[in-house]
Amino acid sequence: MSHYVKDVLIPRAEIAKVVDDLARRISDDYAGQEIVMVGVLKGSFIFLADLVRKITVPVVIDFMSVSSYYGGTKSSGVVKIIKDMDTDIQGKHVIIVEDIIDSGLTLNHLKDLLLTREPASLRVCAAFDKPERRKISISADYLGMPIPDEFIIGYGLDFDGQYRNLPDVCILAIDGGNE
Ligand code: IMP
Ligand code: MG
């Protein structure tokens, strides 16, 4: 099975405009407040880095790494924390920063988990969204761009650990042929 970068779906200039717009909305909504922004590793690292540099209110940055067990024959839908954040979020305004929402299951469980820590508020900011693939009703409070049901790479998103460094969002082609 081979894979290669097929087409550019979202060029870097378009991503930059979307990030500017999100940062402006977040800065307006949280005027006079401090935000804790929690990046979900690893996919969100480039988006978070771009976003926070455009936000004009005070920001504390932290990260979590989670893995989800669901799909196939497993139905538990549990999120396992690989790395927890260091920040105590009780009474804080928190924004989860995700690369992409697909089934929505990871985000749903992560939200439930963070709510048990009693933040003052909890919202979600996602760079990309595949609404057609949703298995649970959940949406981002701040969404960069909806995309079609394609597997995308670049701007932090990977296939098998590769391609996160591509500056544009691209579509991955997978040949399941005879190789
Ligand atoms: P879900 O919403 O729980 O299904 O999982 C979302 C996670 O799956 C994202 O945070 C990504 O890590 C990964 N993911 C979903 N779609 C893509 C894609 O098109 N390219 C790369 N990673 C993806
Ligand atoms: Mg992810």
mmCIF file of C-alpha atoms and ligand atoms in Angstrom:
data_model
loop_
_atom_site.group_PDB
_atom_site.id
_atom_site.type_symbol
_atom_site.label_atom_id
_atom_site.label_comp_id
_atom_site.label_asym_id
_atom_site.label_seq_id
_atom_site.Cartn_x
_atom_site.Cartn_y
_atom_site.Cartn_z
ATOM 1 C CA MET A 1 0.000 0.000 0.000
ATOM 2 C CA SER A 2 1.451 3.359 -0.955
ATOM 3 C CA HIS A 3 0.332 6.841 -0.136
ATOM 4 C CA TYR A 4 1.108 10.231 -1.550
ATOM 5 C CA VAL A 5 0.064 13.856 -1.352
ATOM 6 C CA LYS A 6 -2.646 14.357 -3.953
ATOM 7 C CA ASP A 7 -4.046 17.888 -4.006
ATOM 8 C CA VAL A 8 -3.867 21.036 -1.951
ATOM 9 C CA LEU A 9 -7.288 21.430 -0.339
ATOM 10 C CA ILE A 10 -6.672 24.588 1.686
ATOM 11 C CA PRO A 11 -3.695 26.762 0.785
ATOM 12 C CA ARG A 12 -1.672 28.384 3.580
ATOM 13 C CA ALA A 13 -2.937 31.901 2.775
ATOM 14 C CA GLU A 14 -6.524 30.787 3.247
ATOM 15 C CA ILE A 15 -5.664 29.046 6.534
ATOM 16 C CA ALA A 16 -4.006 32.250 7.770
ATOM 17 C CA LYS A 17 -7.167 34.273 7.077
ATOM 18 C CA VAL A 18 -9.324 31.755 8.915
ATOM 19 C CA VAL A 19 -6.964 31.770 11.915
ATOM 20 C CA ASP A 20 -6.987 35.593 11.988
ATOM 21 C CA ASP A 21 -10.755 35.579 12.022
ATOM 22 C CA LEU A 22 -10.970 32.996 14.821
ATOM 23 C CA ALA A 23 -8.430 34.902 16.929
ATOM 24 C CA ARG A 24 -10.406 38.120 16.501
ATOM 25 C CA ARG A 25 -13.666 36.446 17.563
ATOM 26 C CA ILE A 26 -12.042 34.809 20.590
ATOM 27 C CA SER A 27 -10.312 38.052 21.629
ATOM 28 C CA ASP A 28 -13.650 39.916 21.409
ATOM 29 C CA ASP A 29 -15.621 37.253 23.283
ATOM 30 C CA TYR A 30 -13.100 37.039 26.143
ATOM 31 C CA ALA A 31 -12.299 40.739 26.436
ATOM 32 C CA GLY A 32 -11.183 41.522 30.007
ATOM 33 C CA GLN A 33 -10.736 37.828 30.838
ATOM 34 C CA GLU A 34 -7.945 35.283 30.841
ATOM 35 C CA ILE A 35 -8.209 32.070 28.832
ATOM 36 C CA VAL A 36 -6.614 28.680 29.354
ATOM 37 C CA MET A 37 -6.101 27.181 25.903
ATOM 38 C CA VAL A 38 -5.577 23.423 25.910
ATOM 39 C CA GLY A 39 -4.076 21.987 22.746
ATOM 40 C CA VAL A 40 -4.878 18.365 22.012
ATOM 41 C CA LEU A 41 -1.599 16.764 20.950
ATOM 42 C CA LYS A 42 -0.234 16.213 18.547
ATOM 43 C CA GLY A 43 -2.376 17.487 15.700
ATOM 44 C CA SER A 44 -3.215 20.903 17.150
ATOM 45 C CA PHE A 45 0.334 22.162 17.712
ATOM 46 C CA ILE A 46 0.676 24.313 14.584
ATOM 47 C CA PHE A 47 -2.885 25.658 14.730
ATOM 48 C CA LEU A 48 -2.515 26.531 18.428
ATOM 49 C CA ALA A 49 0.826 28.247 17.812
ATOM 50 C CA ASP A 50 -0.644 30.383 15.026
ATOM 51 C CA LEU A 51 -3.856 31.121 16.907
ATOM 52 C CA VAL A 52 -2.389 32.234 20.245
ATOM 53 C CA ARG A 53 -0.035 34.682 18.558
ATOM 54 C CA LYS A 54 -3.063 36.539 17.187
ATOM 55 C CA ILE A 55 -5.099 36.547 20.396
ATOM 56 C CA THR A 56 -4.996 39.823 22.315
ATOM 57 C CA VAL A 57 -6.287 38.732 25.748
ATOM 58 C CA PRO A 58 -4.069 36.976 28.342
ATOM 59 C CA VAL A 59 -3.627 33.307 27.525
ATOM 60 C CA VAL A 60 -2.237 30.365 29.488
ATOM 61 C CA ILE A 61 -1.242 27.516 27.184
ATOM 62 C CA ASP A 62 -1.269 23.861 28.097
ATOM 63 C CA PHE A 63 -1.468 20.520 26.329
ATOM 64 C CA MET A 64 -3.109 17.137 26.672
ATOM 65 C CA SER A 65 -2.541 13.940 24.823
ATOM 66 C CA VAL A 66 -5.397 11.483 24.642
ATOM 67 C CA SER A 67 -6.169 8.292 22.819
ATOM 68 C CA SER A 68 -9.612 6.959 22.117
ATOM 69 C CA TYR A 69 -10.779 3.420 22.182
ATOM 70 C CA TYR A 70 -13.871 3.031 20.073
ATOM 71 C CA GLY A 71 -15.024 1.690 16.760
ATOM 72 C CA GLY A 72 -14.836 -1.869 15.540
ATOM 73 C CA THR A 73 -16.199 -4.190 18.153
ATOM 74 C CA LYS A 74 -15.337 -1.864 21.024
ATOM 75 C CA SER A 75 -18.169 0.337 22.148
ATOM 76 C CA SER A 76 -16.831 1.778 25.373
ATOM 77 C CA GLY A 77 -15.859 5.144 23.869
ATOM 78 C CA VAL A 78 -13.384 5.881 26.617
ATOM 79 C CA VAL A 79 -10.698 8.494 26.330
ATOM 80 C CA LYS A 80 -7.418 7.461 27.879
ATOM 81 C CA ILE A 81 -5.204 10.296 29.040
ATOM 82 C CA ILE A 82 -1.656 9.809 27.809
ATOM 83 C CA LYS A 83 -0.514 13.186 29.079
ATOM 84 C CA ASP A 84 -2.641 15.395 31.287
ATOM 85 C CA MET A 85 -2.357 19.167 31.442
ATOM 86 C CA ASP A 86 -0.479 20.777 34.339
ATOM 87 C CA THR A 87 -2.867 23.691 34.846
ATOM 88 C CA ASP A 88 -5.623 23.659 37.458
ATOM 89 C CA ILE A 89 -8.657 24.789 35.436
ATOM 90 C CA GLN A 90 -11.166 25.114 38.275
ATOM 91 C CA GLY A 91 -12.889 28.487 37.906
ATOM 92 C CA LYS A 92 -11.008 29.265 34.660
ATOM 93 C CA HIS A 93 -12.256 29.993 31.160
ATOM 94 C CA VAL A 94 -11.043 27.070 29.092
ATOM 95 C CA ILE A 95 -10.896 26.506 25.344
ATOM 96 C CA ILE A 96 -10.007 23.081 23.977
ATOM 97 C CA VAL A 97 -8.054 23.468 20.732
ATOM 98 C CA GLU A 98 -8.432 20.564 18.297
ATOM 99 C CA ASP A 99 -7.041 19.996 14.830
ATOM 100 C CA ILE A 100 -10.150 18.351 13.400
ATOM 101 C CA ILE A 101 -13.473 16.964 14.527
ATOM 102 C CA ASP A 102 -14.322 13.706 12.819
ATOM 103 C CA SER A 103 -16.692 11.333 14.632
ATOM 104 C CA GLY A 104 -16.709 13.775 17.545
ATOM 105 C CA LEU A 105 -16.228 10.979 20.090
ATOM 106 C CA THR A 106 -12.795 12.074 21.317
ATOM 107 C CA LEU A 107 -13.940 15.615 21.854
ATOM 108 C CA ASN A 108 -17.154 14.568 23.543
ATOM 109 C CA HIS A 109 -15.304 12.494 26.119
ATOM 110 C CA LEU A 110 -12.617 15.100 26.615
ATOM 111 C CA LYS A 111 -15.269 17.749 27.279
ATOM 112 C CA ASP A 112 -16.996 15.512 29.826
ATOM 113 C CA LEU A 113 -13.694 14.909 31.551
ATOM 114 C CA LEU A 114 -12.720 18.573 31.738
ATOM 115 C CA LEU A 115 -16.186 19.555 32.993
ATOM 116 C CA THR A 116 -15.621 17.403 36.086
ATOM 117 C CA ARG A 117 -12.787 19.814 36.949
ATOM 118 C CA GLU A 118 -15.320 22.660 37.216
ATOM 119 C CA PRO A 119 -14.000 25.314 34.830
ATOM 120 C CA ALA A 120 -15.898 28.641 34.782
ATOM 121 C CA SER A 121 -16.607 27.941 31.107
ATOM 122 C CA LEU A 122 -15.567 25.387 28.507
ATOM 123 C CA ARG A 123 -15.584 25.907 24.758
ATOM 124 C CA VAL A 124 -14.046 24.203 21.756
ATOM 125 C CA CYS A 125 -12.039 25.668 18.915
ATOM 126 C CA ALA A 126 -11.314 23.363 15.968
ATOM 127 C CA ALA A 127 -9.387 24.168 12.830
ATOM 128 C CA PHE A 128 -11.323 21.748 10.619
ATOM 129 C CA ASP A 129 -14.506 19.734 10.762
ATOM 130 C CA LYS A 130 -15.947 16.807 8.834
ATOM 131 C CA PRO A 131 -19.630 17.132 9.769
ATOM 132 C CA GLU A 132 -20.679 14.210 7.555
ATOM 133 C CA ARG A 133 -18.721 11.787 9.730
ATOM 134 C CA ARG A 134 -20.227 12.724 13.058
ATOM 135 C CA LYS A 135 -21.361 9.859 15.322
ATOM 136 C CA ILE A 136 -22.466 12.090 18.149
ATOM 137 C CA SER A 137 -24.021 15.536 18.207
ATOM 138 C CA ILE A 138 -21.190 17.899 19.044
ATOM 139 C CA SER A 139 -19.838 21.004 17.374
ATOM 140 C CA ALA A 140 -17.066 23.518 17.813
ATOM 141 C CA ASP A 141 -17.903 26.917 19.319
ATOM 142 C CA TYR A 142 -15.174 28.323 17.079
ATOM 143 C CA LEU A 143 -14.702 26.507 13.783
ATOM 144 C CA GLY A 144 -12.107 27.304 11.156
ATOM 145 C CA MET A 145 -13.511 25.457 8.177
ATOM 146 C CA PRO A 146 -15.810 22.554 7.349
ATOM 147 C CA ILE A 147 -14.205 20.134 4.895
ATOM 148 C CA PRO A 148 -15.500 17.287 2.742
ATOM 149 C CA ASP A 149 -15.116 13.675 3.849
ATOM 150 C CA GLU A 150 -11.514 13.237 2.704
ATOM 151 C CA PHE A 151 -8.437 12.246 4.676
ATOM 152 C CA ILE A 152 -6.368 15.393 5.060
ATOM 153 C CA ILE A 153 -2.766 15.946 6.065
ATOM 154 C CA GLY A 154 -0.559 18.946 6.759
ATOM 155 C CA TYR A 155 -0.844 21.935 9.086
ATOM 156 C CA GLY A 156 -0.321 19.568 12.022
ATOM 157 C CA LEU A 157 -2.402 16.668 10.734
ATOM 158 C CA ASP A 158 -0.668 13.389 10.056
ATOM 159 C CA PHE A 159 -0.935 10.088 8.348
ATOM 160 C CA ASP A 160 1.007 7.481 10.321
ATOM 161 C CA GLY A 161 3.101 10.208 11.942
ATOM 162 C CA GLN A 162 4.080 11.839 8.660
ATOM 163 C CA TYR A 163 3.215 15.079 6.842
ATOM 164 C CA ARG A 164 2.446 17.252 9.887
ATOM 165 C CA ASN A 165 4.942 19.828 8.627
ATOM 166 C CA LEU A 166 3.244 20.523 5.286
ATOM 167 C CA PRO A 167 2.237 24.215 5.332
ATOM 168 C CA ASP A 168 -0.929 23.652 3.255
ATOM 169 C CA VAL A 169 -3.756 21.255 4.056
ATOM 170 C CA CYS A 170 -3.603 18.510 1.448
ATOM 171 C CA ILE A 171 -5.613 15.449 0.519
ATOM 172 C CA LEU A 172 -3.891 12.109 1.000
ATOM 173 C CA ALA A 173 -4.279 9.467 -1.651
ATOM 174 C CA ILE A 174 -3.897 5.862 -0.602
ATOM 175 C CA ASP A 175 -3.326 3.178 -3.223
ATOM 176 C CA GLY A 176 -4.531 -0.081 -1.823
ATOM 177 C CA GLY A 177 -3.265 -1.854 -4.952
ATOM 178 C CA ASN A 178 -0.872 -4.710 -5.480
ATOM 179 C CA GLU A 179 2.318 -3.204 -4.073
HETATM 180 P P1 IMP B 1 -12.815 11.774 16.366
HETATM 181 O O1 IMP B 1 -13.534 13.088 16.167
HETATM 182 O O2 IMP B 1 -12.920 11.231 17.750
HETATM 183 O O3 IMP B 1 -13.252 10.751 15.364
HETATM 184 O O4 IMP B 1 -11.253 11.931 16.139
HETATM 185 C C1 IMP B 1 -10.669 13.098 15.730
HETATM 186 C C2 IMP B 1 -9.189 12.842 15.599
HETATM 187 O O5 IMP B 1 -8.924 11.936 14.528
HETATM 188 C C3 IMP B 1 -8.483 14.134 15.225
HETATM 189 O O6 IMP B 1 -8.059 14.841 16.354
HETATM 190 C C4 IMP B 1 -7.340 13.632 14.367
HETATM 191 O O7 IMP B 1 -6.232 13.318 15.191
HETATM 192 C C5 IMP B 1 -7.849 12.370 13.728
HETATM 193 N N1 IMP B 1 -8.344 12.633 12.352
HETATM 194 C C6 IMP B 1 -9.623 12.648 11.937
HETATM 195 N N2 IMP B 1 -9.713 12.928 10.614
HETATM 196 C C7 IMP B 1 -8.442 13.109 10.198
HETATM 197 C C8 IMP B 1 -7.883 13.450 8.907
HETATM 198 O O8 IMP B 1 -8.566 13.638 7.881
HETATM 199 N N3 IMP B 1 -6.530 13.562 8.867
HETATM 200 C C9 IMP B 1 -5.731 13.360 9.964
HETATM 201 N N4 IMP B 1 -6.226 13.051 11.178
HETATM 202 C C10 IMP B 1 -7.568 12.930 11.298
HETATM 203 MG MG MG B 2 -6.074 14.615 17.213
#
